Short mmCIF file of C-alpha atoms in Angstrom, two decimals:
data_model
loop_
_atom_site.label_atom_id
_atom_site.label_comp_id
_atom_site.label_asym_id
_atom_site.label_seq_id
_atom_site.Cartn_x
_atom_site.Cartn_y
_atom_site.Cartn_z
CA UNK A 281 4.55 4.18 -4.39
CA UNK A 282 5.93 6.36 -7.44
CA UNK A 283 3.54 9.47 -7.90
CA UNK A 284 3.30 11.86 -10.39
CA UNK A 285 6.80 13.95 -9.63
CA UNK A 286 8.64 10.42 -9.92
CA UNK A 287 7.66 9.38 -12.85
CA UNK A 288 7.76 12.88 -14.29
CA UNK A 289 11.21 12.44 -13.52
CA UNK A 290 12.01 9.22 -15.25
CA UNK A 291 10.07 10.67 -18.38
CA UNK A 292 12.46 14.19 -18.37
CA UNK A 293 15.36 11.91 -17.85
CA UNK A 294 14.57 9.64 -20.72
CA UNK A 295 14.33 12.96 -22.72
CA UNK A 296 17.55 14.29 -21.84
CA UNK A 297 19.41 11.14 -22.59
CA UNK A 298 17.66 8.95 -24.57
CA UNK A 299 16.15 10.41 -27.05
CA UNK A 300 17.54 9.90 -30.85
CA UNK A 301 19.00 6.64 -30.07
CA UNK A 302 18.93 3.17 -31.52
CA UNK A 303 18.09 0.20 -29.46
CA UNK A 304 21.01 -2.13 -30.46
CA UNK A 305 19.80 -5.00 -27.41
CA UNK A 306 17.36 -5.73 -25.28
CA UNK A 307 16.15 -7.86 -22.51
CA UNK A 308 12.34 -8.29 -21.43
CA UNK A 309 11.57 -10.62 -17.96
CA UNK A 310 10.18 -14.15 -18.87
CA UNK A 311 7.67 -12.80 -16.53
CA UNK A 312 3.92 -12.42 -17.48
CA UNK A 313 2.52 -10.89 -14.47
CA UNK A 314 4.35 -7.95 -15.35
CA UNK A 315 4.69 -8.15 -19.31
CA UNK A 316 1.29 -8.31 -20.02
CA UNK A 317 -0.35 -9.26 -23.50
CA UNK A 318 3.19 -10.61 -25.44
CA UNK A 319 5.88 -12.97 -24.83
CA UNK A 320 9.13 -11.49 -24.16
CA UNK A 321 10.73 -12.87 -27.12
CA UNK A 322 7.93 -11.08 -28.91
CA UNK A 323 8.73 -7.94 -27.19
CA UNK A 324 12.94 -7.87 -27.91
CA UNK A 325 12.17 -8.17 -31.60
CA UNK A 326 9.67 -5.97 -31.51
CA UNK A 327 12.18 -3.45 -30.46
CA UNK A 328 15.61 -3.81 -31.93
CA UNK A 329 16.75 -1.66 -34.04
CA UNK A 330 13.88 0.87 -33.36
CA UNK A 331 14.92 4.14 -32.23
CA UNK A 332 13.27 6.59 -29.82
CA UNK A 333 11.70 9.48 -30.27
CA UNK A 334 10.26 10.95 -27.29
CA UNK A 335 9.05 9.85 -23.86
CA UNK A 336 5.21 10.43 -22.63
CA UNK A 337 3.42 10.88 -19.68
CA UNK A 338 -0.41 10.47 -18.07
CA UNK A 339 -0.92 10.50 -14.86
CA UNK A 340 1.59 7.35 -13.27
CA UNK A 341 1.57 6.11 -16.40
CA UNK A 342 4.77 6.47 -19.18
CA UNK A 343 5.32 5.37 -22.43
CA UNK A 344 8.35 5.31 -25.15
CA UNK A 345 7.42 6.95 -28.88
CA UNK A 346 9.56 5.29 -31.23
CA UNK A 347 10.22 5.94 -34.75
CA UNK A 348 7.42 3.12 -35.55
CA UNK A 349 4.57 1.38 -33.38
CA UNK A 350 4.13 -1.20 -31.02
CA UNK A 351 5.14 1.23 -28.11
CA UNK A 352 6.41 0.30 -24.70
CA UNK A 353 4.42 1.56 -22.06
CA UNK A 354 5.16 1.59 -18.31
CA UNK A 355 2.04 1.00 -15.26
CA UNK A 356 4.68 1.93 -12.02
CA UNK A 357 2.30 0.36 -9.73
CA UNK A 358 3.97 0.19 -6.01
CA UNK A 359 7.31 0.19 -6.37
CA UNK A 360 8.18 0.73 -10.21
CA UNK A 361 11.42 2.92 -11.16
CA UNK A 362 13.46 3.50 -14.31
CA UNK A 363 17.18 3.48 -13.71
CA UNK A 364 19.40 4.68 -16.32
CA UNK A 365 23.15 3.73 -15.94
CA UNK A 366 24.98 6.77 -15.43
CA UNK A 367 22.34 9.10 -14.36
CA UNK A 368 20.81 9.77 -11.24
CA UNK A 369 16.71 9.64 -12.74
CA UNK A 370 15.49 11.00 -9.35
CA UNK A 371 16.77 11.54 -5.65
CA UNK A 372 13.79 9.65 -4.71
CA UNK A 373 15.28 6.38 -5.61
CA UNK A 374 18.85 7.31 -5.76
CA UNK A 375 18.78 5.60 -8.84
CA UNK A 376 22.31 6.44 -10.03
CA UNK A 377 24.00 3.20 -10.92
CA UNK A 378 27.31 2.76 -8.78
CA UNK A 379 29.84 0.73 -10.38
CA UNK A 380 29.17 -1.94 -8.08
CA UNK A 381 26.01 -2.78 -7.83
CA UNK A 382 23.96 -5.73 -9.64
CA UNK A 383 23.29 -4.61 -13.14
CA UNK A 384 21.03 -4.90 -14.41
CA UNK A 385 19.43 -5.50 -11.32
CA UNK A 386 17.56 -9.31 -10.73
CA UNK A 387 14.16 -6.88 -9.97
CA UNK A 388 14.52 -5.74 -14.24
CA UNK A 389 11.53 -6.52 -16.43
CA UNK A 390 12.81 -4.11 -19.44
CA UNK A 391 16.62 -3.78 -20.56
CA UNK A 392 17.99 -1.60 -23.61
CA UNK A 393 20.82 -0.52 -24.57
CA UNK A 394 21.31 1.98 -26.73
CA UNK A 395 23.98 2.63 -30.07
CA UNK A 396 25.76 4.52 -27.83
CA UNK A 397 26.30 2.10 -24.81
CA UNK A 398 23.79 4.15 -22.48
CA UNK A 399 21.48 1.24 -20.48
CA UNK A 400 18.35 1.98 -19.59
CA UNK A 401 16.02 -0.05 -17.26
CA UNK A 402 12.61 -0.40 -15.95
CA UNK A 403 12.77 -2.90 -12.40
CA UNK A 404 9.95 -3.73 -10.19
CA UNK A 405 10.28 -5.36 -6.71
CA UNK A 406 6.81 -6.40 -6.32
CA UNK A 407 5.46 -7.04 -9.22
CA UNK A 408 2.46 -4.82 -9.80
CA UNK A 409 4.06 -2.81 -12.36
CA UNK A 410 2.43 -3.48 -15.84
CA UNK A 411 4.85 -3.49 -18.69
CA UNK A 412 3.02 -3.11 -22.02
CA UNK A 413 3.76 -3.57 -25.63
CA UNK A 414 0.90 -0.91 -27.44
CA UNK A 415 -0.12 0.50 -30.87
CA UNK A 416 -1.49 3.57 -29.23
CA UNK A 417 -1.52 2.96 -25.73
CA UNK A 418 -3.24 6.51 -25.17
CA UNK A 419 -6.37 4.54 -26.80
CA UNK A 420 -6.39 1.74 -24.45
CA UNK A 421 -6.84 1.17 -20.68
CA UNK A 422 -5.38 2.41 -18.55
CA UNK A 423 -4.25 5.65 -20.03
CA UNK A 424 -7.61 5.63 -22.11
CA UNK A 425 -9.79 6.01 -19.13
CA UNK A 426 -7.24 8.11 -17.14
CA UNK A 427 -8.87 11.67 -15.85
CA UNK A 428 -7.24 15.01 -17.20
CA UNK A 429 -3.23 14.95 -15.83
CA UNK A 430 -2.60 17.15 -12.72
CA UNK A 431 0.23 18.75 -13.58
CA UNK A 432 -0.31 19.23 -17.73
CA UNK A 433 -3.81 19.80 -17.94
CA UNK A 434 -5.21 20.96 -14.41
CA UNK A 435 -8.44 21.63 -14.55
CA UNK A 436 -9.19 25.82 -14.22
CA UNK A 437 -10.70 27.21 -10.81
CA UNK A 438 -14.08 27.06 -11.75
CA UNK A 439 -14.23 23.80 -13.80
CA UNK A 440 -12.73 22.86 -10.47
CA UNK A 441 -15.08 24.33 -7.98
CA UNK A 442 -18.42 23.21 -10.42
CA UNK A 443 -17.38 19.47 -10.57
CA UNK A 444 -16.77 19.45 -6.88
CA UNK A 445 -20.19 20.73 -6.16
CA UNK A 446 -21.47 17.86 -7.62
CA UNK A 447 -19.89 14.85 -6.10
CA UNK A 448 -20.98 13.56 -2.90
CA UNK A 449 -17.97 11.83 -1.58
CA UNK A 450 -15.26 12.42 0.45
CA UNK A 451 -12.42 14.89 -0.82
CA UNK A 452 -9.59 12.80 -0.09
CA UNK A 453 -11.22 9.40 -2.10
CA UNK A 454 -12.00 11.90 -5.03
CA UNK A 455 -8.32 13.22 -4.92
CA UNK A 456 -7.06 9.35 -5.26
CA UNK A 457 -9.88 8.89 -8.05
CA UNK A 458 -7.55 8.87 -11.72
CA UNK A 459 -10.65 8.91 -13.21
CA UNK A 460 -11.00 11.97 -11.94
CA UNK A 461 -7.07 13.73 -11.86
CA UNK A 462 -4.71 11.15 -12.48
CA UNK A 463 -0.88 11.51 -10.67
CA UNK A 464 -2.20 12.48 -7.15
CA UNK A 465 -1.28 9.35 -4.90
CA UNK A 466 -1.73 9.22 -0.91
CA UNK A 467 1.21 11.13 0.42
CA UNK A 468 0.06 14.83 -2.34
CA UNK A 469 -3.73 14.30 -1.43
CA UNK A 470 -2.58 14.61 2.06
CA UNK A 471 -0.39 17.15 1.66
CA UNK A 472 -2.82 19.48 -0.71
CA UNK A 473 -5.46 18.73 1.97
CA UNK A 474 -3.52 19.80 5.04
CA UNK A 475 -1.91 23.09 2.97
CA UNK A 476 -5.55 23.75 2.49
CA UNK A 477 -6.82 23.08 6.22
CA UNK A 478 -9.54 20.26 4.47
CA UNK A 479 -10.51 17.50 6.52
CA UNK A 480 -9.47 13.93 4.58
CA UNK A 481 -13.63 12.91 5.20
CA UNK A 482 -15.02 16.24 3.99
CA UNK A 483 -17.58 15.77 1.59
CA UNK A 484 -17.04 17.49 -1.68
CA UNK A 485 -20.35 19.28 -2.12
CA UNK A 486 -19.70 21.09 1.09
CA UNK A 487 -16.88 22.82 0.07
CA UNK A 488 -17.42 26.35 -0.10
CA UNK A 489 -16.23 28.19 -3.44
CA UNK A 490 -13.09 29.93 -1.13
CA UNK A 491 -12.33 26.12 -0.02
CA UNK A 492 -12.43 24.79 -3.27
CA UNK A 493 -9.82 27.80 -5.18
CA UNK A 494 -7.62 26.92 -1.94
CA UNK A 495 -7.24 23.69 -2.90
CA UNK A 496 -7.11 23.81 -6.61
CA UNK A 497 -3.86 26.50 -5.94
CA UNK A 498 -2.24 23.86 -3.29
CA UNK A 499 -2.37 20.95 -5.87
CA UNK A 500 -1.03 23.10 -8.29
CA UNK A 501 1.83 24.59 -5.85
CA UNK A 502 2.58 20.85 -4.35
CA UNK A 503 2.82 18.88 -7.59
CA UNK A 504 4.97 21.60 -9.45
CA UNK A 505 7.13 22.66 -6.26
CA UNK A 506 7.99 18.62 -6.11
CA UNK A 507 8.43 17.98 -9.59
CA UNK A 508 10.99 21.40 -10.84
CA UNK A 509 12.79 20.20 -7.71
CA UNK A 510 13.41 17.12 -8.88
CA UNK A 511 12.63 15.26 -5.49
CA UNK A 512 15.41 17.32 -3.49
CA UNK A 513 13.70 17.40 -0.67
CA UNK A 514 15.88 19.73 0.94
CA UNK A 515 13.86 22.62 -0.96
CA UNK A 516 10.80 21.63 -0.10
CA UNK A 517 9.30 24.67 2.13
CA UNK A 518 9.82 23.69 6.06
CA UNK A 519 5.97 24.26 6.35
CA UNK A 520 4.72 21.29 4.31
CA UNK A 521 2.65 18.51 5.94
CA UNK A 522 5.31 16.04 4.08
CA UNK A 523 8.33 15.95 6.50
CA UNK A 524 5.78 14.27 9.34
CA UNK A 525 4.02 11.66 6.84
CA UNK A 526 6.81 9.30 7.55
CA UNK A 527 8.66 7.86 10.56
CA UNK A 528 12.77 7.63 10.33
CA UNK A 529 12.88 4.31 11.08
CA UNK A 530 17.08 2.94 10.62
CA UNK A 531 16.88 5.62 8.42
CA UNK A 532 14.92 3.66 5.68
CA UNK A 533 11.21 5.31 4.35
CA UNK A 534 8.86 2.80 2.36
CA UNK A 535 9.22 2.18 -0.96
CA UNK A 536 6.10 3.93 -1.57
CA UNK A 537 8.33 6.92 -2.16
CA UNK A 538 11.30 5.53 -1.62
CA UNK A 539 13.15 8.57 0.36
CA UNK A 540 15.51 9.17 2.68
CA UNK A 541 13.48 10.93 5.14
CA UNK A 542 15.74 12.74 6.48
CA UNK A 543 16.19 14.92 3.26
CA UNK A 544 12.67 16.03 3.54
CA UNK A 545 11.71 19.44 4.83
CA UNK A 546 10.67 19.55 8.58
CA UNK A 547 7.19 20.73 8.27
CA UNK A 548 5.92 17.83 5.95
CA UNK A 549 3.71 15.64 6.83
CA UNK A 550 5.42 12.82 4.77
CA UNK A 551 7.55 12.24 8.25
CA UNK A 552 5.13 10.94 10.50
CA UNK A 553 3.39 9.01 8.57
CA UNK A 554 4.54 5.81 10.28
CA UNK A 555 4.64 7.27 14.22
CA UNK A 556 2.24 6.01 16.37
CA UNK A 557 -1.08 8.25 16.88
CA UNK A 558 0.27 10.65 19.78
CA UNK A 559 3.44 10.80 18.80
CA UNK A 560 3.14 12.59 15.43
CA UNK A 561 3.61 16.21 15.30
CA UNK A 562 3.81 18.89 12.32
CA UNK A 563 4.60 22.41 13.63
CA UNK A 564 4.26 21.58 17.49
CA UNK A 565 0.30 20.14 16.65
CA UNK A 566 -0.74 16.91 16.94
CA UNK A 567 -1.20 14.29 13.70
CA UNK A 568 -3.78 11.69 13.39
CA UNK A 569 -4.54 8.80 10.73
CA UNK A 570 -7.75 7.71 9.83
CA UNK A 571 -8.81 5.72 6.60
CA UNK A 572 -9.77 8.00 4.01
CA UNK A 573 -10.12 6.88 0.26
CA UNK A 574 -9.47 3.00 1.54
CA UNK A 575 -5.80 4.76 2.30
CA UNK A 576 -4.57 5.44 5.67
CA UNK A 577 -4.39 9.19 5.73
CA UNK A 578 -2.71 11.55 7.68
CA UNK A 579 -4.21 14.82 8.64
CA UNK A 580 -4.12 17.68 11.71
CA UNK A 581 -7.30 17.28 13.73
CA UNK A 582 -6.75 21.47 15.10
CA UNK A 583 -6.26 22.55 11.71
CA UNK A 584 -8.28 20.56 8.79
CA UNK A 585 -11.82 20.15 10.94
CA UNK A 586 -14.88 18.46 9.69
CA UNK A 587 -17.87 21.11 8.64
CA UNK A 588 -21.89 20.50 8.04
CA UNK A 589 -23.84 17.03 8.67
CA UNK A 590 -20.70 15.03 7.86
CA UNK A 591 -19.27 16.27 11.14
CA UNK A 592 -22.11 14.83 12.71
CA UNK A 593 -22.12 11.61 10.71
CA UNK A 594 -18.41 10.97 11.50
CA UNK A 595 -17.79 7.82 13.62
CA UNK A 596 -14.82 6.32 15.21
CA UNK A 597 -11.53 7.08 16.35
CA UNK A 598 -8.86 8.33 14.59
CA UNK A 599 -6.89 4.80 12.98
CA UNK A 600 -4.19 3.29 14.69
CA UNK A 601 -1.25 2.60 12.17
CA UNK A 602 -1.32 -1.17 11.26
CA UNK A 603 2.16 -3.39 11.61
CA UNK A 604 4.04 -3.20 8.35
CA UNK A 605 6.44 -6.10 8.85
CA UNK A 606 6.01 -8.46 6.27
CA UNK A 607 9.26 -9.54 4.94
CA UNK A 608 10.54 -8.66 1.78
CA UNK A 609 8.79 -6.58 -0.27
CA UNK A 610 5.58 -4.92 2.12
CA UNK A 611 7.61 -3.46 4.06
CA UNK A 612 8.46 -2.03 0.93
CA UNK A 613 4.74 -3.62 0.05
CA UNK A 614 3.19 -1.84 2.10
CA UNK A 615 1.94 0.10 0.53
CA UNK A 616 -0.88 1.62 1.23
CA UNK A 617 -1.34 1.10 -3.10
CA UNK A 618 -0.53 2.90 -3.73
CA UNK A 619 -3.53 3.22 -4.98
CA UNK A 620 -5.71 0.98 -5.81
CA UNK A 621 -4.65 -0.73 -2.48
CA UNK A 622 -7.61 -1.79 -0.38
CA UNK A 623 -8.63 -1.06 3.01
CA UNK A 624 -6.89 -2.59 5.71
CA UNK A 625 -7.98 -3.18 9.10
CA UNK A 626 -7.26 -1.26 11.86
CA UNK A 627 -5.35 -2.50 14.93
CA UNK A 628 -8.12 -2.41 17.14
CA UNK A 629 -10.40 -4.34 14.14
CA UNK A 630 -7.23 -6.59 13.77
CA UNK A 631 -8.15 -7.72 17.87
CA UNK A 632 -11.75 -7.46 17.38
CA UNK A 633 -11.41 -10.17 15.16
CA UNK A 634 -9.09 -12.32 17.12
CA UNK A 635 -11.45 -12.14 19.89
CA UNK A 636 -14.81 -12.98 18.05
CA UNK A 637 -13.55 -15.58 15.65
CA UNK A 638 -14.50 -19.09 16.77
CA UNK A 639 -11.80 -21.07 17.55
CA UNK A 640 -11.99 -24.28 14.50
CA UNK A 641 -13.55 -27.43 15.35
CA UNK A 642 -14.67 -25.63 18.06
CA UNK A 643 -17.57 -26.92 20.51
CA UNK A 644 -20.28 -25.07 19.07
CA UNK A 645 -22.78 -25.84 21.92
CA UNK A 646 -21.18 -23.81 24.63
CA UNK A 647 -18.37 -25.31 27.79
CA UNK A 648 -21.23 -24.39 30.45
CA UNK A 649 -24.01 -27.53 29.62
CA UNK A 650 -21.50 -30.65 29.52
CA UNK A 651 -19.46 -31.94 32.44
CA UNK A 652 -16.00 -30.93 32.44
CA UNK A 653 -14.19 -33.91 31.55
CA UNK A 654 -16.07 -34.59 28.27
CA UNK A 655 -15.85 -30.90 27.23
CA UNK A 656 -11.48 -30.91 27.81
CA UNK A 657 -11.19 -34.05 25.57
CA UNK A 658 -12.96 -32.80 22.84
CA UNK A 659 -10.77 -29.52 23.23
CA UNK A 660 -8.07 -31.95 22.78
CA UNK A 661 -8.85 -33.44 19.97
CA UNK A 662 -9.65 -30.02 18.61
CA UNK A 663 -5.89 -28.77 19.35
CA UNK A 664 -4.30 -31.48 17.36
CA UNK A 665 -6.28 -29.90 14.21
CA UNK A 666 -5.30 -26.07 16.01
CA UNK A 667 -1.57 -27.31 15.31
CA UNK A 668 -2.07 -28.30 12.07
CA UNK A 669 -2.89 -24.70 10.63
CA UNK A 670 -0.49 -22.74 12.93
CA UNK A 671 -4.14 -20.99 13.74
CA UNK A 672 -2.53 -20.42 17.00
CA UNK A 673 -6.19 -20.28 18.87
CA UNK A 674 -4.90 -23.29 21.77
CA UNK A 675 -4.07 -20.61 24.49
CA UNK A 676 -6.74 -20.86 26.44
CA UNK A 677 -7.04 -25.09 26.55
CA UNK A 678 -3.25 -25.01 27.05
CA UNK A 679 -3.59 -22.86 30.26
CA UNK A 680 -6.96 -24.83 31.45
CA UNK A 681 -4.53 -28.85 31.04
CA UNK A 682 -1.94 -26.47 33.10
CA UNK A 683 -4.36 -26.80 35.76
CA UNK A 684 -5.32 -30.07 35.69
CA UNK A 685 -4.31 -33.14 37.50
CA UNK A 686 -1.40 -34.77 35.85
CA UNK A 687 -3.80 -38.23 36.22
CA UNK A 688 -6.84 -36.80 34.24
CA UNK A 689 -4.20 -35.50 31.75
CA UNK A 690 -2.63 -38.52 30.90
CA UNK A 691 -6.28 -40.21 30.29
CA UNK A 692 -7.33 -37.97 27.96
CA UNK A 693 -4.61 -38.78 25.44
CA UNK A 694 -6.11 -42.19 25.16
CA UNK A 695 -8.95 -40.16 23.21
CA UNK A 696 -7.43 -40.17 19.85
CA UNK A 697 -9.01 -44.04 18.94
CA UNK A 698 -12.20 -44.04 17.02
CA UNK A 699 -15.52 -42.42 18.01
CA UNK A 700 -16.79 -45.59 19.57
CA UNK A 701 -13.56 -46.04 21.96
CA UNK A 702 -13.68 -42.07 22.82
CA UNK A 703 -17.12 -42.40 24.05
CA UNK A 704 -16.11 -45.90 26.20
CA UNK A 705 -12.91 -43.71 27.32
CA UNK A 706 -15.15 -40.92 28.10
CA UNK A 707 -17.88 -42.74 29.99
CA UNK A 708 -15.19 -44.56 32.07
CA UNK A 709 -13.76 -41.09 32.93
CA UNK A 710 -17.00 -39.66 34.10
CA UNK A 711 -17.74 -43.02 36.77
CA UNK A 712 -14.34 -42.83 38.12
CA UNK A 713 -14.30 -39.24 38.65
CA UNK A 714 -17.59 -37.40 39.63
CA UNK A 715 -16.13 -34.03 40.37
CA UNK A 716 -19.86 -32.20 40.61
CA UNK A 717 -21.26 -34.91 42.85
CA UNK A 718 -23.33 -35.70 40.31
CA UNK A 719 -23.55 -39.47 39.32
CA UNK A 720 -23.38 -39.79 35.26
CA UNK A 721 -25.71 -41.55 33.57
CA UNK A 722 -24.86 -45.30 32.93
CA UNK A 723 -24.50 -46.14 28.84
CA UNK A 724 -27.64 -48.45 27.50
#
């Protein structure tokens, strides 16, 4: 998901090329999910001929000043990115424009081109970007309710360490909070937090004053380190938690930053973020992931160590990396949301469930108080409405007909007439074959 230093960078590299330039055309998506609050018709008129004057930023949030109101505005959600053609906006996204590719791409929800043929656009993949058309969109949500930014107004050491003492959650949720800071996402919380040896689940209040001016100088270092760089990685110091956040998988990193991982220092976390617990290192110690925030979080269990009655409150073990597979999109999706995103389950919760969820049309009674046969027919009948939502729960009655005799088998399909013939089917079933030695009882 774009953070702060992305969309930092899409807002310098409007400035250095857009700025004091006519729109002369432009093309909005037909898509109101994304252009919220106007019709896109609406929007291209509203724009033409305007001409821009400068390019804000709050927090993930951007917006285009033009020489007269409505203003675009720009809500990056998960995988939001402005491409300009001709210039590479950030490494990030490798968002230079090659001759060849789609343009502008199918993803685009806001085209212009400017009097002097430059083409800028704003695409999103998955469709949680919010593309607004504002009078002052500083005076509405989001930007309105938006905390102070991190990098242009950080808060000083002991506004810092004061508000800290009085919040009584976890560091890592606060960190996510925009409310609170707005621009630190999942993979700079961790980061800051492992620079400044902070457990993910340490409760604010508990900081100590020296914990607290750590912290405040890590954010500061992280966020301005990644942004002057301009998302080349390969400056980013070798000792960062970054480089381990994220696994190289083929090579490809989620969208959520949307990096070659391989161009990101060593010593990050960022690399290992997708290894499996036990196999994530960061200078030669090992990496776990735990949900912190509602955000799976990585952190170094020998260096960033739970302190006071939280330590003793702490339950669980550390969170097993769910499956990001889902075509399309989440694996790009996946997103941990950015922000906003909401818990996910665990693996192990993922089989806890599997296991403990009643299998539909289930016999709700219990298998051990009816004879056999009746108890596998009505497992039958239950299977044909199994198939029918792909619920995938008819394991165990397909291994149990497995080992039954191929006579009994072919009876019980006769069980899909009406009640009143099941029973007769059933009752005939349980005279002929007596398996327990028990005689049943004869139908009145």
């Amino acid at each position: 998901m774009p953070e702060l230093p992305e969309v930092e960078a899409a807002r310098r590299a409007i400035e250095e090329n857009c700025l004091g330039k006519k729109i002369k055309r432009a093309i909005i998506a037909n898509d109101s999910k994304v252009i919220e609050g106007v019709s896109s018709l609406d929007f291209e008129s509203a724009l033409l001929g305007k001409t821009i004057v400068s390019a804000h930023r709050k927090g993930k949030n951007l917006w285009l000043h033009l020489d007269s109101p409505p203003f675009p505005s720009f809500q990056f959600g998960m995988a939001g990115a402005i491409y300009i053609k001709g210039v590479a906006v950030t490494k990030y996204k490798r968002s230079a424009v090659k001759d060849n590719d789609e343009w502008p791409s199918k993803y685009s929800k806001f085209f212009v081109e400017l009097d002097d043929g430059l083409e800028l656009s704003f695409t999103d993949k998955r469709r949680f970007a919010r593309v607004r058309l504002l009078k002052d969109p500083t005076s509405v949500p989001p930007i309105s309710e938006l905390g102070p930014d991190a990098l242009f107004e950080p808060m000083t050491i002991n506004e810092f360490t004061d508000s800290l003492s009085k919040k009584k959650i976890g560091i890592k949720a606060l960190l996510l909070d925009q409310s609170y800071i707005s621009g630190i996402g999942n993979w700079i919380a961790d980061e800051v937090l492992y620079q400044a040896r902070i457990h993910p689940l340490q409760i604010c209040s508990s900081l100590s004053k020296e914990n607290c001016a750590t912290l405040h100088n890590c954010i500061k270092e992280v966020i301005q380190y990644a942004v002057e760089v301009d998302a080349d990685c390969n400056r980013f110091p070798c000792d960062w938690l970054f480089h381990f956040r994220w696994g190289k998988k083929s090579g490809k990193i989620k969208v959520e930053v949307g990096a070659d991982s391989s161009q990101f220092p060593s010593n990050w976390i960022f690399h290992s973020r997708e290894k499996k617990p036990g196999k994530a290192f960061v200078d030669g110690k090992k990496i776990d992931f735990i949900n912190a925030g509602g955000r799976t979080s990585a952190y170094v269990p020998d260096l960033q160590k739970l302190s006071g009655t939280v330590a003793t409150k702490a339950a669980g073990k550390p969170r097993k990396q769910a499956s990001k597979k889902k075509g399309g999109d989440e694996a790009e999706d996946n997103v941990d949301d950015e922000d906003g995103v909401g818990d996910e389950p665990t693996n192990e919760e993922e089989e806890s469930t599997k296991i403990t969820k009643p299998k539909k049309g289930g016999n709700p009674r219990g298998r051990g108080k009816k004879p056999p046969m009746k108890r596998k027919a009505k497992e039958s009948d239950d299977d044909d409405d199994d198939d029918d939502d792909d619920s995938g729960g008819n394991n165990d009655v397909s291994s149990e007909e497995d080992d039954e005799d191929p006579t009994e088998k072919g009876r019980k399909v006769k069980t899909n007439t009406s009640n009143k013939q099941a029973k007769t089917v059933k009752t005939s079933k349980r005279a002929v074959s007596s398996q327990d030695g028990k005689k049943p009882k004869r139908a009145k």
